[in-house]
Amino acid sequence: MSQPGIQISDLSVEFAGGDADPVTAVSGVSQEIDAHRFVSIVGPSGCGKSTLLNVVAGLQQPTAGSIMIDGKPVTGPDRRIGLVFQEDSTLPWKTTTDNVAFGMRILGVAKRDQQRRAQEMIDLVGLQGFEQSYPAMLSGGMRQRVALARTLAQQPSVLLMDEPFAALDQQTRILLGAEVRRIWRQTKQTVLFVTHDLSEAILMSQQVWVMSYRPGRIIDVIDVDLPDDRDASVVSTPAFNELQNRIWSTLQQEAMRGFVAESTAA
Amino acid sequence: MTAASVHTRRRPRINVPAGSFLLLLLVILLWWLAAQLSFVIPTPADTVGALVSNFGDADYRRHVEATAAAVLVAFLVAGLLGVLLGLALGLSKWVRIIFEPLVVGFNGVPKIVLYPVLLPIFSLSGSKIVMGVLFGLFPILINVAAGIRDMPAVYWKLARSVNANWWQVLTQIIVPAIRRPLLTGVRLAASLSAVGVVLAEFFSTRFGLGRVVLRAYGNGNYPDMMATILLLISVAFIVSLLLWRWERKTR
């Protein structure tokens, strides 16, 4: 019997456009993710996937609709929700250990637990030996591991990741992607992962949602039937190709629509 | 180029304290030369002698204390006010739109022209403190506001995502994030508060080193004049240097 993880009901988000017409970023999205599942959202740039994630995170209020996490409504940021950002969010004046403990410190976790849990998370993301390093001494990929460890240390039941590898080079992306999957299989959070990279989405998740260009709707939901212990070599299998072709055929039109809309607007 | 030559080029052995000491010796030598050429300039030895004998005089120490106290109070008030106004200016778009032109404009005003206006309001002892505050306020205010505006936007998102309250945001994120511009502002404020106070003392005060310099000049007592100038320069120089080193050590 599966439990509800994230429930999105009839969600719409509009932005007041200043002098222009209001922009509908997300329109009538209703989706569910069972607890402990890994779901990715792909879509053309400007389609509102980050907006959708921000609303699920409670950082932004929807114009209509609601979000439930573990069966309870989301009214604002809360400790059930862990966020990993696209930008480097490590604090340059803190060591790895202090950065990882930062969220726990704000949330008022007991000092002794902070130290123990920070060390556990540092071990989990593979940063042993860098406990006393400052972000300036770490690579972009390592800093993103620090940010991930900080979020995991808050022990959220839901992990929301907004293009967390976007600022990294290709090789680091692949390695870190595999790490995130390994960690998820250990910690079993419910994950919602936003990306614009098709193969990343397939490689990482159990289900992929395809989002349309504005107004953002979920226009296709694809289950990824690849082995749970897959690694990067799966990209050369026929099953992977078939999934990629199916998603791309839907996404292509939307990407083109977005491209035309953005070029004429500029 | 061979590896060995790269290696030797990378290690120019500069001894910084020794360099500073040599520079100091050079300055003293030039001063001594200037003193030989002009009877108005006392020699380094005469000046230091005058300074030592001055400090034996209770009246002189009273002047030193008056100036030091005024500078300290002016610096603390400028720091507190500058941080508060800088926070308002950096955090609120509306405060910025309304007050930024005022801040930029007033920063360019020669504030000393206000001294005659301050005198009847704040009296002799209060006016020079206000003058020190007016001088020291702007560098802190401007640096704090600019530091906040340069903060990466993701820090705010991070703060919101963990539900940080305003005190946590201030102490755990804003203050450490702007530590370098803040320290630059503190260093500039320390020296400019002293400028404001001493400048005011030149015009009118009961006790203070500005007045001592002016009186020695009037009496033609050049060693005394030079001794007080040396004291002011040395203290300001050392305080600025120490604050600067602290700033550079800050990560």
XYZ file of C-alpha atoms in Angstrom:
517
model
C 0.000 0.000 0.000
C 1.627 3.228 -1.131
C 1.462 6.407 0.943
C 1.024 9.870 -0.528
C 4.287 11.849 -0.782
C 3.480 14.993 -2.727
C -0.052 15.784 -3.902
C -0.516 18.707 -6.285
C -4.183 19.623 -6.801
C -5.412 21.887 -9.588
C -2.484 24.238 -9.169
C -2.238 27.549 -11.045
C 0.245 30.385 -10.678
C -0.141 33.775 -12.325
C 2.271 36.681 -12.213
C 1.022 40.247 -12.430
C 2.793 41.430 -15.570
C 3.226 45.075 -14.519
C 1.940 47.059 -17.515
C 1.563 43.927 -19.639
C -1.003 41.145 -19.318
C -0.580 38.759 -16.391
C 1.606 35.757 -17.206
C 0.281 32.294 -16.408
C 3.347 30.291 -15.416
C 1.561 27.155 -14.202
C -1.930 26.171 -15.221
C -4.183 23.498 -13.740
C -1.518 21.010 -12.655
C -2.791 17.965 -10.745
C -0.239 15.243 -10.021
C 0.674 12.858 -7.257
C 3.946 11.326 -6.199
C 3.888 8.338 -3.864
C 6.223 8.548 -0.894
C 9.840 7.519 -1.565
C 9.494 7.926 -5.347
C 11.877 9.866 -7.584
C 10.165 12.069 -10.180
C 11.747 14.477 -12.659
C 10.167 17.402 -14.466
C 11.522 18.324 -17.894
C 10.369 21.193 -20.050
C 11.593 23.993 -22.273
C 13.217 26.969 -20.556
C 10.677 29.470 -19.307
C 7.971 26.814 -18.905
C 7.410 27.353 -15.211
C 9.107 24.242 -13.818
C 11.032 26.299 -11.266
C 7.839 28.149 -10.360
C 6.074 24.831 -9.776
C 8.939 23.706 -7.548
C 8.922 26.978 -5.585
C 5.210 26.560 -4.912
C 5.677 22.977 -3.741
C 8.466 24.298 -1.484
C 6.095 26.855 0.025
C 8.336 29.717 -1.117
C 5.626 31.066 -3.394
C 1.845 31.194 -3.006
C -0.247 29.640 -5.790
C -3.025 31.658 -7.423
C -5.287 28.596 -7.155
C -5.018 25.000 -5.987
C -3.110 23.389 -3.151
C -0.134 21.250 -2.180
C -0.133 18.411 0.348
C 2.991 16.731 1.672
C 2.609 13.447 3.563
C -1.128 14.193 3.638
C -0.790 17.624 5.288
C -1.123 20.956 3.447
C 1.845 23.212 2.712
C 1.299 26.814 3.790
C 4.878 28.038 3.697
C 8.435 26.764 3.992
C 8.557 23.987 6.593
C 10.978 21.382 7.846
C 9.365 18.498 5.958
C 10.710 20.097 2.772
C 14.369 20.173 1.780
C 15.553 22.356 -1.098
C 18.679 22.112 -3.246
C 19.279 25.198 -5.366
C 20.740 25.674 -8.804
C 23.158 28.372 -7.620
C 26.044 27.786 -5.245
C 24.404 28.308 -1.853
C 27.336 27.437 0.405
C 28.284 30.241 2.784
C 31.909 31.247 2.076
C 32.694 32.158 5.713
C 31.819 28.691 7.015
C 33.745 25.423 6.855
C 32.160 22.349 5.300
C 31.039 21.123 8.726
C 29.523 24.495 9.666
C 27.845 24.814 6.282
C 26.301 21.368 6.643
C 25.135 22.239 10.174
C 23.706 25.620 9.118
C 20.132 24.457 8.461
C 20.052 22.411 11.671
C 21.347 25.415 13.608
C 18.570 27.668 12.287
C 15.992 24.943 12.979
C 17.255 24.662 16.568
C 18.622 21.102 16.518
C 20.605 20.281 19.691
C 24.341 21.076 19.400
C 25.479 17.481 19.974
C 23.139 16.129 17.310
C 24.280 18.843 14.893
C 27.888 17.658 15.039
C 27.031 13.971 14.762
C 24.537 14.400 11.947
C 26.786 16.817 10.032
C 29.560 14.210 10.086
C 27.158 11.470 8.957
C 26.022 13.603 6.014
C 29.587 14.573 5.087
C 30.425 10.858 4.964
C 27.271 10.161 2.954
C 28.084 12.707 0.226
C 31.751 11.656 0.163
C 33.434 14.753 1.587
C 35.500 13.039 4.293
C 38.760 14.901 4.745
C 37.249 18.247 3.725
C 35.424 18.952 7.006
C 37.526 22.021 7.782
C 37.770 23.345 4.204
C 36.130 26.593 3.185
C 34.025 26.712 -0.022
C 36.734 28.726 -1.824
C 38.987 25.652 -1.548
C 36.333 23.301 -3.019
C 35.281 22.692 -6.628
C 31.784 23.549 -7.852
C 30.737 19.897 -7.637
C 32.023 19.594 -4.073
C 30.173 22.742 -3.026
C 26.979 21.284 -4.423
C 27.652 18.172 -2.307
C 27.977 20.439 0.735
C 24.605 22.036 -0.124
C 23.060 18.577 -0.554
C 24.484 17.417 2.788
C 23.110 20.541 4.486
C 19.645 19.829 3.093
C 19.745 16.113 3.991
C 20.904 16.954 7.531
C 17.594 18.737 8.092
C 15.994 15.294 7.636
C 13.229 16.376 5.253
C 10.736 13.806 4.010
C 10.628 15.524 0.610
C 13.635 16.639 -1.420
C 13.103 19.315 -4.064
C 15.972 19.899 -6.475
C 15.949 22.815 -8.903
C 18.451 22.027 -11.680
C 21.096 21.299 -9.045
C 23.775 20.376 -11.596
C 23.100 23.184 -14.083
C 26.234 25.123 -13.172
C 28.538 22.090 -13.374
C 30.516 20.566 -16.237
C 29.313 17.412 -18.016
C 31.559 14.905 -16.220
C 30.782 16.317 -12.795
C 27.064 16.230 -13.630
C 27.174 12.532 -14.468
C 29.191 11.621 -11.372
C 27.095 13.745 -9.040
C 23.888 12.419 -10.622
C 24.969 8.861 -9.818
C 25.806 9.990 -6.261
C 22.362 11.535 -5.787
C 20.739 8.301 -6.953
C 22.891 6.222 -4.612
C 22.043 8.532 -1.696
C 18.345 8.489 -2.548
C 18.301 4.680 -2.596
C 19.746 4.822 0.920
C 17.676 7.647 2.437
C 14.431 7.109 0.445
C 13.126 10.644 0.418
C 10.357 11.610 -1.983
C 12.212 13.505 -4.698
C 11.015 16.074 -7.209
C 13.877 16.928 -9.549
C 13.728 19.743 -12.100
C 16.034 19.630 -15.128
C 16.105 20.599 -18.768
C 18.345 17.630 -19.595
C 16.361 14.696 -21.005
C 18.876 11.936 -20.435
C 19.573 13.213 -16.920
C 15.840 12.988 -16.185
C 15.593 9.407 -17.506
C 18.806 8.310 -15.845
C 17.796 9.643 -12.441
C 14.113 8.992 -12.009
C 11.285 6.476 -11.849
C 8.879 8.804 -13.594
C 9.290 11.838 -15.872
C 6.753 14.618 -16.263
C 6.911 16.672 -19.432
C 5.836 20.266 -19.011
C 4.536 22.489 -21.797
C 5.674 25.992 -22.601
C 3.566 28.760 -21.008
C 1.033 28.301 -19.604
C 2.848 25.370 -17.967
C 0.849 22.137 -17.957
C 1.959 18.552 -17.491
C 1.394 17.163 -20.989
C 2.915 13.716 -20.600
C 3.811 11.356 -17.761
C 6.300 8.601 -18.556
C 7.219 5.735 -16.247
C 10.869 4.799 -16.472
C 11.107 1.009 -16.413
C 14.853 0.761 -16.121
C 16.578 -1.333 -13.441
C 16.803 0.330 -10.023
C 20.550 -0.226 -9.837
C 21.181 1.298 -13.263
C 24.330 3.252 -14.009
C 25.392 5.607 -16.805
C 25.920 2.677 -19.213
C 22.126 2.337 -19.493
C 22.094 5.254 -21.966
C 23.201 2.914 -24.749
C 20.316 0.435 -24.294
C 17.292 0.333 -26.669
C 14.910 0.877 -23.729
C 16.631 4.141 -22.841
C 16.536 5.286 -26.464
C 12.859 4.516 -26.758
C 12.101 6.591 -23.649
C 14.241 9.435 -24.897
C 12.518 9.416 -28.297
C 9.077 9.402 -26.758
C 9.846 12.328 -24.449
C 11.636 14.286 -27.142
C 8.734 13.933 -29.602
C 6.488 15.671 -27.058
C 9.078 18.146 -25.872
C 10.264 19.176 -29.329
C 7.062 21.020 -30.232
C 7.001 22.795 -26.876
C 10.627 23.803 -27.118
C 9.964 25.212 -30.559
C 6.862 27.063 -29.350
C 8.886 28.542 -26.486
C 11.741 29.465 -28.784
C 9.421 31.323 -31.164
C 7.580 33.084 -28.317
C 10.795 34.213 -26.627
C 12.393 35.420 -29.907
C 9.364 37.473 -30.931
C 9.043 38.956 -27.455
C 12.683 40.115 -27.446
C 62.136 28.344 -19.623
C 63.385 25.599 -17.331
C 61.616 24.413 -14.228
C 64.447 25.723 -12.063
C 64.107 29.296 -13.309
C 60.354 29.214 -12.694
C 61.114 28.040 -9.202
C 63.566 30.854 -8.450
C 61.288 33.472 -9.976
C 58.452 32.434 -7.771
C 60.389 33.093 -4.568
C 61.323 36.752 -4.296
C 62.295 36.903 -0.616
C 60.763 40.158 0.518
C 60.897 40.824 4.218
C 57.924 43.104 4.831
C 58.731 44.320 8.392
C 62.307 45.115 7.342
C 61.001 47.052 4.324
C 58.618 49.056 6.495
C 61.427 49.819 8.928
C 63.683 51.056 6.106
C 60.888 53.258 4.801
C 60.412 54.732 8.285
C 64.163 55.471 8.503
C 64.006 57.170 5.092
C 61.076 59.363 6.176
C 62.931 60.409 9.351
C 66.055 61.184 7.315
C 64.104 63.359 4.858
C 62.412 65.100 7.788
C 65.811 65.774 9.375
C 67.098 67.173 6.050
C 64.047 69.424 5.713
C 64.648 70.661 9.274
C 68.221 71.667 8.319
C 66.897 73.660 5.345
C 64.039 75.521 7.078
C 64.054 77.008 10.580
C 60.223 76.594 10.765
C 60.556 72.796 10.806
C 61.937 71.352 14.070
C 64.198 68.300 13.923
C 62.788 64.831 14.680
C 64.690 64.764 17.965
C 63.355 68.174 19.112
C 59.827 67.109 18.181
C 59.940 63.854 20.117
C 61.470 65.724 23.060
C 58.621 68.243 22.987
C 56.075 65.405 22.841
C 57.583 63.667 25.874
C 57.676 66.860 27.935
C 54.110 67.710 26.814
C 52.847 64.453 28.262
C 54.328 65.427 31.621
C 51.903 68.345 31.649
C 48.446 67.641 33.123
C 46.896 70.392 31.027
C 48.193 68.782 27.817
C 46.892 65.374 28.875
C 43.497 66.964 29.382
C 43.530 68.141 25.758
C 44.522 64.641 24.596
C 41.733 63.079 26.620
C 39.153 65.562 25.297
C 40.033 64.790 21.671
C 40.286 61.035 22.221
C 36.908 60.906 23.994
C 35.224 62.995 21.278
C 36.648 60.823 18.490
C 35.632 57.624 20.264
C 32.058 58.783 20.867
C 31.784 60.147 17.304
C 33.092 56.867 15.865
C 30.699 54.725 17.921
C 27.675 56.885 17.076
C 28.675 57.017 13.384
C 29.112 53.218 13.384
C 25.751 52.493 14.992
C 23.854 55.035 12.919
C 25.704 54.061 9.737
C 24.908 50.352 10.147
C 21.221 51.041 10.887
C 20.778 53.472 7.978
C 22.851 51.247 5.686
C 20.628 48.263 6.535
C 17.493 50.304 5.774
C 18.996 51.571 2.523
C 20.212 48.127 1.472
C 17.106 46.164 2.433
C 14.225 48.395 1.397
C 13.700 49.401 -2.203
C 11.497 52.308 -1.147
C 13.967 53.722 1.349
C 16.587 53.511 -1.376
C 14.477 55.272 -4.024
C 13.614 58.101 -1.641
C 16.881 58.584 0.242
C 19.688 57.519 -2.091
C 19.925 60.898 -3.910
C 19.948 62.616 -0.514
C 22.774 60.389 0.769
C 24.886 60.773 -2.378
C 24.349 64.529 -2.437
C 25.024 65.133 1.240
C 28.118 62.918 1.108
C 29.570 65.398 -1.378
C 28.913 68.435 0.819
C 31.868 69.952 2.734
C 30.284 69.195 6.096
C 32.514 71.588 8.028
C 30.458 74.549 6.705
C 27.716 73.354 9.070
C 29.896 73.887 12.124
C 28.672 77.442 12.864
C 25.118 76.115 12.664
C 25.882 73.245 15.058
C 27.625 75.404 17.681
C 24.557 77.145 19.142
C 22.610 73.844 19.103
C 25.147 71.364 20.516
C 27.499 73.744 22.383
C 31.300 73.624 22.150
C 31.852 70.074 23.386
C 28.893 68.551 21.551
C 29.392 70.182 18.154
C 32.750 68.595 17.426
C 31.285 65.154 18.186
C 28.425 65.836 15.774
C 30.994 66.942 13.196
C 32.925 63.688 13.719
C 29.679 61.715 13.269
C 28.847 63.583 10.049
C 32.286 62.729 8.679
C 32.311 59.084 9.815
C 28.701 58.199 9.018
C 28.794 57.991 5.227
C 31.508 55.409 4.541
C 29.806 52.882 6.843
C 26.340 53.627 5.530
C 27.365 53.413 1.871
C 29.470 50.271 2.321
C 26.781 48.439 4.309
C 24.076 49.301 1.771
C 26.270 48.273 -1.178
C 27.311 45.060 0.610
C 23.698 44.031 1.134
C 22.805 44.747 -2.473
C 25.735 42.621 -3.673
C 24.640 39.602 -1.601
C 23.823 36.572 -3.813
C 20.043 36.209 -4.143
C 20.284 32.528 -3.201
C 21.151 33.497 0.417
C 17.659 34.958 0.816
C 16.116 31.804 -0.670
C 18.216 29.675 1.674
C 17.119 31.769 4.669
C 13.451 31.478 3.716
C 13.651 27.757 3.020
C 14.808 27.070 6.598
C 12.333 29.604 8.048
C 15.060 31.800 9.559
C 13.667 34.673 11.659
C 14.869 38.258 11.090
C 17.446 38.078 13.901
C 18.941 34.878 12.474
C 18.991 36.403 8.991
C 20.774 39.480 10.354
C 23.366 37.715 12.507
C 23.900 34.469 10.569
C 23.679 35.721 7.001
C 23.732 39.504 6.456
C 26.506 40.501 8.890
C 28.943 37.734 7.874
C 28.066 38.191 4.181
C 28.899 41.908 4.242
C 31.852 41.579 6.656
C 34.412 42.926 4.212
C 32.619 46.079 3.022
C 31.529 46.569 6.645
C 35.141 46.482 7.858
C 36.191 48.841 5.060
C 33.473 51.216 6.263
C 34.641 50.865 9.882
C 38.235 51.662 8.926
C 37.242 54.727 6.905
C 34.839 55.859 9.626
C 37.546 55.597 12.294
C 39.859 57.958 10.435
C 37.144 60.312 9.158
C 35.581 60.697 12.643
C 39.002 61.862 13.819
C 39.234 64.267 10.856
C 35.825 65.747 11.721
C 36.632 66.185 15.405
C 40.116 67.703 14.945
C 38.914 69.960 12.132
C 36.150 71.265 14.372
C 38.687 71.826 17.151
C 40.717 74.057 14.843
C 37.807 76.432 14.618
C 36.516 76.576 18.127
C 36.748 74.444 21.238
C 37.765 74.654 24.862
C 39.909 71.514 25.102
C 41.326 69.535 22.204
C 44.458 68.856 20.174
C 43.266 70.888 17.184
C 43.294 73.949 19.405
C 46.731 73.004 20.823
C 48.210 72.858 17.296
C 46.698 76.204 16.358
C 47.884 77.889 19.601
C 51.438 76.563 19.164
C 51.423 77.888 15.619
C 50.209 81.290 16.815
C 52.991 81.428 19.435
C 55.618 80.343 16.917
C 56.364 77.305 19.092
C 57.103 74.969 16.213
C 58.451 71.959 18.155
C 55.227 71.912 20.218
C 53.103 72.251 17.102
C 54.993 69.498 15.323
C 54.842 67.227 18.388
C 51.043 67.305 18.470
C 50.824 66.840 14.702
C 53.144 63.838 15.034
C 50.923 62.389 17.765
C 47.754 62.787 15.654
C 49.371 61.348 12.543
C 50.944 58.378 14.346
C 47.783 57.327 16.160
C 45.578 57.670 13.038
C 48.197 55.876 10.930
C 48.523 52.923 13.291
C 44.760 52.540 13.888
C 44.078 52.586 10.135
C 46.853 50.105 9.482
C 45.626 47.668 12.152
C 42.036 47.866 10.890
C 43.265 47.348 7.350
C 45.185 44.227 8.332
C 42.141 42.849 10.139
C 40.074 43.525 7.009
C 42.553 41.657 4.823
C 42.702 38.692 7.159
C 38.921 38.355 7.026
C 37.879 35.564 4.746
